[in-house]
mmCIF file of C-alpha atoms and ligand atoms in Angstrom:
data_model
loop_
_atom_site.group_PDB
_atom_site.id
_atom_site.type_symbol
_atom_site.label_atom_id
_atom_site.label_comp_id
_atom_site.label_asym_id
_atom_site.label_seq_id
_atom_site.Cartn_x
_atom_site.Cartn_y
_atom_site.Cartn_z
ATOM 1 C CA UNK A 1 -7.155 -17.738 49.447
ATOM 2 C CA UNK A 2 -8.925 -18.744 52.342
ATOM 3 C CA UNK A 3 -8.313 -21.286 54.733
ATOM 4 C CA UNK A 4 -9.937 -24.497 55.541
ATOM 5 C CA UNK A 5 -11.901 -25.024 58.480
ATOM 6 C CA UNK A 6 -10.438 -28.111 60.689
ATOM 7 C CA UNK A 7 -13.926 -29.253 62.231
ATOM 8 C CA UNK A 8 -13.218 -30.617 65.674
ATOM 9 C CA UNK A 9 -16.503 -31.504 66.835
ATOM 10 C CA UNK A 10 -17.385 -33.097 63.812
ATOM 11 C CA UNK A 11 -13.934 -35.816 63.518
ATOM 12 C CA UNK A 12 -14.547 -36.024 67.708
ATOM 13 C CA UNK A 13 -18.244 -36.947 66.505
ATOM 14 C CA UNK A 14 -16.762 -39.348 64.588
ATOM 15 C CA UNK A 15 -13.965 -40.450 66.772
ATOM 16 C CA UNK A 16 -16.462 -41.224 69.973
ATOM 17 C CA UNK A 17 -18.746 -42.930 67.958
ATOM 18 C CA UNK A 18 -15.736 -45.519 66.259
ATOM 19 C CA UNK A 19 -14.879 -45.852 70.142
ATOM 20 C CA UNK A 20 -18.720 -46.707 71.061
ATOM 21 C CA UNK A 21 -18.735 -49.243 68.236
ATOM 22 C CA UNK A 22 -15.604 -50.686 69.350
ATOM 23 C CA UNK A 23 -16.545 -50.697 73.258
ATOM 24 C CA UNK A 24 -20.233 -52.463 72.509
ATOM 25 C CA UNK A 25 -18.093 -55.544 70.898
ATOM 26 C CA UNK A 26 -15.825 -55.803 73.970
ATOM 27 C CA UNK A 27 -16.282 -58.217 76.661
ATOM 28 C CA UNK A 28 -16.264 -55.994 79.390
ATOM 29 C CA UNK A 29 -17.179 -52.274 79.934
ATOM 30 C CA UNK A 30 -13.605 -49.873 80.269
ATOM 31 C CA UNK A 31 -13.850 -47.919 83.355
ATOM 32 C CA UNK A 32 -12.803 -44.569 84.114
ATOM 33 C CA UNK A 33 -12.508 -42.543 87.161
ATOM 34 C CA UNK A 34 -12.346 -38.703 87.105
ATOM 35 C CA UNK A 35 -11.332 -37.662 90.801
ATOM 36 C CA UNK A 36 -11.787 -33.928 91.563
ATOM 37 C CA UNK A 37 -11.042 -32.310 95.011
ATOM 38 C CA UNK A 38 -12.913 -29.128 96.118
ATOM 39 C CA UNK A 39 -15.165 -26.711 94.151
ATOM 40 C CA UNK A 40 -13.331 -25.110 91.188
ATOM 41 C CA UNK A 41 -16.638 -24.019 89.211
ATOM 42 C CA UNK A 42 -14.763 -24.673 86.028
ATOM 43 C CA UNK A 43 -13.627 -28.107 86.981
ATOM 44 C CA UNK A 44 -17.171 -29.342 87.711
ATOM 45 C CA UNK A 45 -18.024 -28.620 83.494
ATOM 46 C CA UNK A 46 -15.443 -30.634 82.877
ATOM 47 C CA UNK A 47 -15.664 -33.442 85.427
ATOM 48 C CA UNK A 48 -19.456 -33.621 83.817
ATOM 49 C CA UNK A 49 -18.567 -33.244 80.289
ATOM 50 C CA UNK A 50 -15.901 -36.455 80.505
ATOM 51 C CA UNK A 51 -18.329 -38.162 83.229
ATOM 52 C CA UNK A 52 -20.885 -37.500 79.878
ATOM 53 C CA UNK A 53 -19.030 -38.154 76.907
ATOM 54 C CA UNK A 54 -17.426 -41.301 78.645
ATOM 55 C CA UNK A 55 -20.887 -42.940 79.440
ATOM 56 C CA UNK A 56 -22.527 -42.029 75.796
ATOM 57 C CA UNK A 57 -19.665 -43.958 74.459
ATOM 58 C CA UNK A 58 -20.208 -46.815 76.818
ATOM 59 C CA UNK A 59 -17.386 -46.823 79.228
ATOM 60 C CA UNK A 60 -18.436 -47.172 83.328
ATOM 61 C CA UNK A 61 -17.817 -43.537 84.066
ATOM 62 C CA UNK A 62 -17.821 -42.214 87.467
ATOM 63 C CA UNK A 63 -16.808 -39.085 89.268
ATOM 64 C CA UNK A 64 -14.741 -39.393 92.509
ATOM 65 C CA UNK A 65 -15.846 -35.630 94.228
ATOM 66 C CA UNK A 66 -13.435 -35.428 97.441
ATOM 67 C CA UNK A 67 -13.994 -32.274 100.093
ATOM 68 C CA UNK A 68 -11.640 -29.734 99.687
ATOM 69 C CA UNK A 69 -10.421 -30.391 102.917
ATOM 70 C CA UNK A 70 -8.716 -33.499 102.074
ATOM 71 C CA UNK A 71 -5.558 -34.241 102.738
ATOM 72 C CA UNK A 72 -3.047 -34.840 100.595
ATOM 73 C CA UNK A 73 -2.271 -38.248 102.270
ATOM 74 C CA UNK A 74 -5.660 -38.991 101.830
ATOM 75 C CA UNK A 75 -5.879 -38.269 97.599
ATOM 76 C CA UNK A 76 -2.916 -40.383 97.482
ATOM 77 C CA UNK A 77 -4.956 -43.273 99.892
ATOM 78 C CA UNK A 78 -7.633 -43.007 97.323
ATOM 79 C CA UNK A 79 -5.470 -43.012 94.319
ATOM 80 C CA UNK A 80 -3.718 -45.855 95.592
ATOM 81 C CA UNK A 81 -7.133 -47.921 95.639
ATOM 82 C CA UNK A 82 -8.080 -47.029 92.076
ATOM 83 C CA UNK A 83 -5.126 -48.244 91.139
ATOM 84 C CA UNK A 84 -6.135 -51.255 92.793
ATOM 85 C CA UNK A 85 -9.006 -52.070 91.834
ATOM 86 C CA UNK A 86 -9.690 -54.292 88.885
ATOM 87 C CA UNK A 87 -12.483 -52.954 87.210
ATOM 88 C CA UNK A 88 -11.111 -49.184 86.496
ATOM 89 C CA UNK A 89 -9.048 -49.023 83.380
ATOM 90 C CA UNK A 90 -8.169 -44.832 83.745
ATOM 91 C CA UNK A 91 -8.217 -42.484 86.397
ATOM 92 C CA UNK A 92 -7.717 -38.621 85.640
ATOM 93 C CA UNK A 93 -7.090 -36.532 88.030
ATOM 94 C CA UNK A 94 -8.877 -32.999 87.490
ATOM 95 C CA UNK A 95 -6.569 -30.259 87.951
ATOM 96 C CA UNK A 96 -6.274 -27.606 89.635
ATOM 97 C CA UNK A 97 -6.325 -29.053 92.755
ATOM 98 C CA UNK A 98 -6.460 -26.839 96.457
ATOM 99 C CA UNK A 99 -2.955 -24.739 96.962
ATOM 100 C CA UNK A 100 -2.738 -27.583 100.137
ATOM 101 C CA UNK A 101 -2.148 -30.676 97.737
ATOM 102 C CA UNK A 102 0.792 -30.900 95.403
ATOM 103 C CA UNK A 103 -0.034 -31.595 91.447
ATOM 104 C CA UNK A 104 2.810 -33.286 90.832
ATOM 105 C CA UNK A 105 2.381 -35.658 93.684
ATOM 106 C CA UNK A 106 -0.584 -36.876 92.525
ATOM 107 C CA UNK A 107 0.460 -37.400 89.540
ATOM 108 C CA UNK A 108 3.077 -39.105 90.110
ATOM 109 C CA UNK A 109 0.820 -41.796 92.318
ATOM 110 C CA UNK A 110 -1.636 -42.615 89.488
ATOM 111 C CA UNK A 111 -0.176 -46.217 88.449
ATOM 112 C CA UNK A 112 1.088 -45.141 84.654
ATOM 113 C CA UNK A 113 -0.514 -47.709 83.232
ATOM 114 C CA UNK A 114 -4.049 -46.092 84.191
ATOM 115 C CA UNK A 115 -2.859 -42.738 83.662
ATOM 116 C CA UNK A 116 -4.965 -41.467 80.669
ATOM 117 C CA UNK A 117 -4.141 -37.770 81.185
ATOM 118 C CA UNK A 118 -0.877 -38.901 79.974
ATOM 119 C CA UNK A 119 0.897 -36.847 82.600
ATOM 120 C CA UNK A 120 2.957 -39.042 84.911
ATOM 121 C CA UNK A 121 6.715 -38.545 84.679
ATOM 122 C CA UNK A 122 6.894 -42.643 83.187
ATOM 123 C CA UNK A 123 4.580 -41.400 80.809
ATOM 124 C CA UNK A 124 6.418 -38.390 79.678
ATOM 125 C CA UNK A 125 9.459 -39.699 79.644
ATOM 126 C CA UNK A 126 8.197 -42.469 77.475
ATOM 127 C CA UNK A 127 6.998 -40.224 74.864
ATOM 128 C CA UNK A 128 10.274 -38.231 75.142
ATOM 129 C CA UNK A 129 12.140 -41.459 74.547
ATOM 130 C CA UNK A 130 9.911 -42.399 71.365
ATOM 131 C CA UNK A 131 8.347 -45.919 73.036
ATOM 132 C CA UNK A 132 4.515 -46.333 73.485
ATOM 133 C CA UNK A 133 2.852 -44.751 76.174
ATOM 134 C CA UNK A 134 -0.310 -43.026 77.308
ATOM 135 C CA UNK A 135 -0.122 -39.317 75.679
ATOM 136 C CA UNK A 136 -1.664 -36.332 76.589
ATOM 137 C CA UNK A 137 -5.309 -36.269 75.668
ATOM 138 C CA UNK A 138 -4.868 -32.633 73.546
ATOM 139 C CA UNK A 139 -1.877 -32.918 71.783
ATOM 140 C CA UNK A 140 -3.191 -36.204 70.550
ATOM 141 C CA UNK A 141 -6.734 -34.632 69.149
ATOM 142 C CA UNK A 142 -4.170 -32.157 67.644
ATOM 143 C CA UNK A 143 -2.594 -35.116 65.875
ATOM 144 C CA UNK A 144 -5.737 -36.480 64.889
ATOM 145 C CA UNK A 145 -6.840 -32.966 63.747
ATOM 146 C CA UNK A 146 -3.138 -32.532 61.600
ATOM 147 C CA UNK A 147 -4.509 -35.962 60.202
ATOM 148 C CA UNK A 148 -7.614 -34.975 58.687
ATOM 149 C CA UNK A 149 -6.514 -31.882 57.582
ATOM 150 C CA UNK A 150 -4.159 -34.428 54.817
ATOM 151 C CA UNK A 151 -0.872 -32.354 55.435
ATOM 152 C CA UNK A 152 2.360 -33.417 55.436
ATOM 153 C CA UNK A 153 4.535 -34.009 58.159
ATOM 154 C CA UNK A 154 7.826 -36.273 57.225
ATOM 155 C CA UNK A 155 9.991 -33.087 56.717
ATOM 156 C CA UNK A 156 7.569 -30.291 57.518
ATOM 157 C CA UNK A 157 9.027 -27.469 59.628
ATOM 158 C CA UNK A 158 6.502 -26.927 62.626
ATOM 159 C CA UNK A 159 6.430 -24.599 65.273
ATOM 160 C CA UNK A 160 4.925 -25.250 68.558
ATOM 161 C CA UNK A 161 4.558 -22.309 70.893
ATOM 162 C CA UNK A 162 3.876 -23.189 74.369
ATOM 163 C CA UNK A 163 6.003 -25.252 76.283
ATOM 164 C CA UNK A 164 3.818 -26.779 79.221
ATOM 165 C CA UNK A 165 3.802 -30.574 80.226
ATOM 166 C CA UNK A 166 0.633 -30.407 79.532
ATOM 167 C CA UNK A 167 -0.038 -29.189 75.892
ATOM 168 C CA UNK A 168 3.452 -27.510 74.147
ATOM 169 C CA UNK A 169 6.202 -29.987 75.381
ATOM 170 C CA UNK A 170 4.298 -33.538 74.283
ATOM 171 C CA UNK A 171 3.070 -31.831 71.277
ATOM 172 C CA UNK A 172 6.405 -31.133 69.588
ATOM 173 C CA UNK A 173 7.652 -34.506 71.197
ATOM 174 C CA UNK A 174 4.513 -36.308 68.657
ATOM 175 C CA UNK A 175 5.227 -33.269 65.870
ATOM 176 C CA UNK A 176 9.222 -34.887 66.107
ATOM 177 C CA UNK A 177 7.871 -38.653 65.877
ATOM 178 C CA UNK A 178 5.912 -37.695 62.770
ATOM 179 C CA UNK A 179 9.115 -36.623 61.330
ATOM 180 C CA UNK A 180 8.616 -33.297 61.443
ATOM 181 C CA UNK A 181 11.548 -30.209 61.748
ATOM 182 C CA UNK A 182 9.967 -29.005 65.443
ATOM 183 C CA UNK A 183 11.013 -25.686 67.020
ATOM 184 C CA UNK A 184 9.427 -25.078 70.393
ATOM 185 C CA UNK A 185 8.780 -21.405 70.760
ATOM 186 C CA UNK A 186 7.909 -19.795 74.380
ATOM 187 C CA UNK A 187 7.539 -16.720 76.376
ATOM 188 C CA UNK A 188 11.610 -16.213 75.919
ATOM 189 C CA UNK A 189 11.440 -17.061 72.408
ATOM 190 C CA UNK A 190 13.303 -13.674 70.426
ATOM 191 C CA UNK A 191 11.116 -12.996 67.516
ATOM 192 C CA UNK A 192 8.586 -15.050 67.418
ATOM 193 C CA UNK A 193 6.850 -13.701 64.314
ATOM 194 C CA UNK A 194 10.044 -14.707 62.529
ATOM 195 C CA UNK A 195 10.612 -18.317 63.652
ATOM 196 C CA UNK A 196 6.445 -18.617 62.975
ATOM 197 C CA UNK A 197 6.921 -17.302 59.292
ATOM 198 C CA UNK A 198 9.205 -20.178 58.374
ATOM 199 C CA UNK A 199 6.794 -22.992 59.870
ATOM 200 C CA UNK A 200 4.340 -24.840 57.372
ATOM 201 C CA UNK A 201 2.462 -26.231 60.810
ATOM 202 C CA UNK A 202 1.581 -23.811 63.374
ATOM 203 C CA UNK A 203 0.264 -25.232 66.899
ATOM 204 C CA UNK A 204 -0.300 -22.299 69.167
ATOM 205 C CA UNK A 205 -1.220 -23.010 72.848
ATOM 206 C CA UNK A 206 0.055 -20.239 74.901
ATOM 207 C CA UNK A 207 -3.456 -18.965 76.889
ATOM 208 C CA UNK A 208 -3.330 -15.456 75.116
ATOM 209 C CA UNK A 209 -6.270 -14.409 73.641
ATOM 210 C CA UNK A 210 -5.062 -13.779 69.516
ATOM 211 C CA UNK A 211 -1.469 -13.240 70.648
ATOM 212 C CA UNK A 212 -0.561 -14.825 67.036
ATOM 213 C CA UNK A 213 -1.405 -12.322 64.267
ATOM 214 C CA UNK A 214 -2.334 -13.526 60.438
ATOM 215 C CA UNK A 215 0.995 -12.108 59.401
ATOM 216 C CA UNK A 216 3.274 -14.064 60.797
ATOM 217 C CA UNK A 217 1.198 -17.352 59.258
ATOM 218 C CA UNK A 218 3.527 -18.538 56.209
ATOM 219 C CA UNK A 219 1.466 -18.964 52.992
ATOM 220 C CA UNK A 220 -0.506 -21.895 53.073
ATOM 221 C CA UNK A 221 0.419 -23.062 56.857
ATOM 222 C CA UNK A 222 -2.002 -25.319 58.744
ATOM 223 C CA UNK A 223 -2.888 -23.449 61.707
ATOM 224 C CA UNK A 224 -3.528 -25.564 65.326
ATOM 225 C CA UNK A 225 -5.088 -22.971 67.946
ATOM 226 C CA UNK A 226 -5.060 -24.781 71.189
ATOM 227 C CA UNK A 227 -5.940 -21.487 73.133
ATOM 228 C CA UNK A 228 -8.944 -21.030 74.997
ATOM 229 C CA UNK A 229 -9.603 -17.513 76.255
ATOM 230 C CA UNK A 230 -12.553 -15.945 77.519
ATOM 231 C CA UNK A 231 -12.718 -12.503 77.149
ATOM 232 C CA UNK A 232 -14.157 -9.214 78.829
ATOM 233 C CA UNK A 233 -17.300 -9.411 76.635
ATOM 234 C CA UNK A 234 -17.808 -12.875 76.877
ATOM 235 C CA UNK A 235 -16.673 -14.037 73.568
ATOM 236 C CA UNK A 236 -14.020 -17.230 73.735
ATOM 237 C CA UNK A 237 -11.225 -16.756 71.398
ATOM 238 C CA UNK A 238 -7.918 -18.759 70.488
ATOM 239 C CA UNK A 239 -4.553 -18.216 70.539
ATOM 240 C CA UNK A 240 -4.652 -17.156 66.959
ATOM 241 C CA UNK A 241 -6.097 -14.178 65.580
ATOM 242 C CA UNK A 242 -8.391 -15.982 63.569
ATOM 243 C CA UNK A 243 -10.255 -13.387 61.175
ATOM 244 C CA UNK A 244 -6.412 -12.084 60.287
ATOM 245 C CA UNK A 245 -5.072 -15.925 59.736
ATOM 246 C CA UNK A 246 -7.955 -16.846 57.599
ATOM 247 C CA UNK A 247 -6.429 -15.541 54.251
ATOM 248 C CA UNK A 248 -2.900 -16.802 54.684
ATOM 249 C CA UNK A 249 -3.011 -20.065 56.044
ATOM 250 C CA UNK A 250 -3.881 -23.208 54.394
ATOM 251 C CA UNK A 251 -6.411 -24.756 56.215
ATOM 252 C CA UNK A 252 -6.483 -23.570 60.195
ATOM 253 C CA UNK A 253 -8.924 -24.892 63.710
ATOM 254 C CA UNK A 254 -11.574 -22.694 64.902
ATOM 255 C CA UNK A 255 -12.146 -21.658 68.750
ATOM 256 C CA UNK A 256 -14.941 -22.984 69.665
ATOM 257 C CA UNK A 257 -14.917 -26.103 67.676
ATOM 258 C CA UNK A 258 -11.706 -27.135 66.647
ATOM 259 C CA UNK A 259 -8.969 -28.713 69.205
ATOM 260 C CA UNK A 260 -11.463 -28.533 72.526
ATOM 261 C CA UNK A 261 -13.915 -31.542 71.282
ATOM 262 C CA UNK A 262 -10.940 -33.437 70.245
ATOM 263 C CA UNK A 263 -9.463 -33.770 74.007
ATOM 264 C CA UNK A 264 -12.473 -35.147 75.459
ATOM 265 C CA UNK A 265 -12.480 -37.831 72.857
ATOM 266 C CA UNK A 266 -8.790 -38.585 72.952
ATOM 267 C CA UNK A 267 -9.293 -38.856 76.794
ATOM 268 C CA UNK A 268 -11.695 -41.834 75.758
ATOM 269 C CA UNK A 269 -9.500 -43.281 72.997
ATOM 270 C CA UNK A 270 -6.831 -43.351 76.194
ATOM 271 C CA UNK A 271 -9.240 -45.016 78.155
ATOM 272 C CA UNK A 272 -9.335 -47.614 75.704
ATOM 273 C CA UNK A 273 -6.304 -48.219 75.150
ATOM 274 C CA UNK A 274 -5.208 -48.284 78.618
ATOM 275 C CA UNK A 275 -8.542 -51.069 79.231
ATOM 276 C CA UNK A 276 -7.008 -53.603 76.156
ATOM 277 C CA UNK A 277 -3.426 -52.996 77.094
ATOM 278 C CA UNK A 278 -3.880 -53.471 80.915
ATOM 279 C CA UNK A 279 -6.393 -56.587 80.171
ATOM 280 C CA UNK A 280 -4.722 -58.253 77.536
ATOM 281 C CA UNK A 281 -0.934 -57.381 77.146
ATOM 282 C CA UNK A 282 2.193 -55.823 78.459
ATOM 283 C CA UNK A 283 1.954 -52.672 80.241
ATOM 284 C CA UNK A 284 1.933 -49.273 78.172
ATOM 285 C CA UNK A 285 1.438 -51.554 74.671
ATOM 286 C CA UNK A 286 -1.644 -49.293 74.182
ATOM 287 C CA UNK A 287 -0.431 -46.330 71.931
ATOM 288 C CA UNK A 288 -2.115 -45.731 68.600
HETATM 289 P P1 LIG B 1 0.442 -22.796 80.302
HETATM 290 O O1 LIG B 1 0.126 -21.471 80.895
HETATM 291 O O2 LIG B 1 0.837 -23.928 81.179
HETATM 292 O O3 LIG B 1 1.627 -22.616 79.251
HETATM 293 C C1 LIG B 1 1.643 -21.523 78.363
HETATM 294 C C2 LIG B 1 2.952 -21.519 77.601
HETATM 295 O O4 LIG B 1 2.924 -20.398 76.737
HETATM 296 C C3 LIG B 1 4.188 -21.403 78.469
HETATM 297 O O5 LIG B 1 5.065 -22.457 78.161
HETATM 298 C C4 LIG B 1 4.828 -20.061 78.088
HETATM 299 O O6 LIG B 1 6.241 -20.154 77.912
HETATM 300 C C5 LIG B 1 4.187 -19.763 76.748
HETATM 301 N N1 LIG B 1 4.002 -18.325 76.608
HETATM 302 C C6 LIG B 1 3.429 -17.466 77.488
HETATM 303 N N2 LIG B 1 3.470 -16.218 76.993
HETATM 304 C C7 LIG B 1 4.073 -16.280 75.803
HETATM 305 C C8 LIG B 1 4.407 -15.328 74.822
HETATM 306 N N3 LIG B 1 4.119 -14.035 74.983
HETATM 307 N N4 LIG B 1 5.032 -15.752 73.708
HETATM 308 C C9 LIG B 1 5.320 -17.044 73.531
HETATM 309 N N5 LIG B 1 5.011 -18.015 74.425
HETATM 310 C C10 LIG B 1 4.408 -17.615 75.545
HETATM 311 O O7 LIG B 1 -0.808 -23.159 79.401
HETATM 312 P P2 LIG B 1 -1.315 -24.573 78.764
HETATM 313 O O8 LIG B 1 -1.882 -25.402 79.827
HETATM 314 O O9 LIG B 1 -0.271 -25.132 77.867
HETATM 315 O O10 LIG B 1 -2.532 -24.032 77.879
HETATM 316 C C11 LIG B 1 -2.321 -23.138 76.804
HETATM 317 C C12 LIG B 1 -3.658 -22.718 76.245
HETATM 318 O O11 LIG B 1 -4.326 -23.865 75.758
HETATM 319 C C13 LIG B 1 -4.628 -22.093 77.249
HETATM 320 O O12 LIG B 1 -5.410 -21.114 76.578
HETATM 321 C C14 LIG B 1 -5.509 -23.237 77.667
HETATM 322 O O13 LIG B 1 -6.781 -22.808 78.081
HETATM 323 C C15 LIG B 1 -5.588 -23.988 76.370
HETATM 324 N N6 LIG B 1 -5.867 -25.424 76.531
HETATM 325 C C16 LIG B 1 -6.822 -25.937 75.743
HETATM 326 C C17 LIG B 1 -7.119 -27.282 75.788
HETATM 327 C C18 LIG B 1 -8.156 -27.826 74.882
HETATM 328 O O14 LIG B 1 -8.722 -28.848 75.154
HETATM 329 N N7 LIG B 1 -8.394 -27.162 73.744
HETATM 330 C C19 LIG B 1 -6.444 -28.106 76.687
HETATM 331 C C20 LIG B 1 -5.434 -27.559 77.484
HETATM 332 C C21 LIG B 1 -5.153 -26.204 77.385
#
């Protein structure tokens, strides 16, 4: 047996361009503001590949680039005018930020109903509490990806390892609203090839490159590599060992190509949900 390939860029292909349709009937054009502070190379890809995607699929996109000098009373200052201001429907805040302005604090002042990284506290908690909310932009492409992949959930015993706020912890909370049997596995975890050889859905997003080996995929399991690791030679590999997972699980994402394309879009689908919710209804109505 070999697995199936989850295609990521194509169903985010697919995704942007139901959003584009959906934004050219609208009224109005959603904006979004990405705010990054400083000079992290790797940030400025992905400030330009939302700043891109976003504008291809219509929205008013623009980048907010701060010195790194800024104070942290000053991001908040210009968070607190985004928030605002009318005509901007998301703001994202790129992390990392400089060691001299706190994450969380940041977070925290991006009004929740704008948040579409789906990380403020109101947010979380939200999603922890099963009500409608923004949610995190990956472990919602993961969702979509678990979607198209056809497999069941109501009853399915899933293993998420990783427990961040970003990825791991709002994953299992969406795995658990599906109805799904959710162990959250981490860097504590005691044997970890044994609690993944019981799962039928695997979602790996730990930031080691191939950490999870084919054998501890169950027969059949739909694999979810969230990982994104460069390595020595170049090469960018999951979480997942992939090669080794191919001929036990059931249908599996690759790395490049499977979960990455999917964020970018789900940031979007946030963005548009946050636009009709904020312009038309209640507060935090705008979860899919
Ligand atoms: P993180 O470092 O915040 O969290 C990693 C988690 O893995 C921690 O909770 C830790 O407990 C767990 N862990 C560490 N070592 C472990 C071990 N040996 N066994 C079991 N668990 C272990 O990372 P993150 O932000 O959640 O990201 C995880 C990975 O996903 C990274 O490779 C990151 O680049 C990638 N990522 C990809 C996307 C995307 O769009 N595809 C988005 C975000 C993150």
């Amino acid at each position: 047996m070999t697995a199936r390939l989850l295609d990521g860029k194509a169903l985010a292909a697919r995704l942007r361009a139901g959003l584009a349709e959906r934004i050219a009937a609208l009224p109005f054009r959603p904006g979004l503001v990405v705010v990054r502070v400083g000079e992290d190379p790797a940030s400025g890809v992905y400030v330009r590949n939302k700043d891109k995607a976003a504008r291809e699929a219509g929205f008013a996109s623009r980048t907010l680039h701060l010195p790194e000098a800024t104070s942290e009373a000053a991001l908040l200052a210009e968070i607190a005018a985004l928030n605002a201001d009318a005509e901007v429907d998301g703001i994202l805040v790129q992390l990392p930020l400089p060691a001299h302005i706190r994450a969380e604090a940041a977070i925290a002042a991006v009004d929740p109903a704008k948040d579409v990284d789906g990380f403020h506290p109101m947010n979380a908690g939200r999603l922890a509490s099963g009500l409608p909310g923004l949610v995190p932009c990956t472990p919602r492409g993961a969702m979509h990806l678990l979607a198209e992949a056809g497999v069941r959930l109501r009853g399915a015993r899933a293993i998420v390892i990783g427990r961040s706020q970003i990825v791991g912890r709002p994953m299992a909370q969406l795995l658990l609203a599906a109805d799904c049997t959710v162990t959250i596995a981490h860097s504590r975890t005691d044997d970890l090839p044994g609690e993944c050889r019981r799962a039928d859905i695997v979602v790996a997003a730990v930031g080691r490159p191939e950490m999870v080996r084919g054998g501890w995929i169950k027969p059949g399991a739909t694999v979810i590599d969230v990982g994104i690791n460069r390595l020595p030679d170049g090469r960018l590999v999951g979480d997942v060992a992939f090669a080794e997972a191919l001929p036990h699980a059931g249908a599996i994402t690759p790395v490049p190509g499977g979960v990455g394309p999917m964020t970018i879009a789900c940031l979007l689908e946030n963005t548009l949900d946050a636009a009709l919710a904020r312009r038309s209804g209640p507060a935090l109505s705008g979860r899919a």
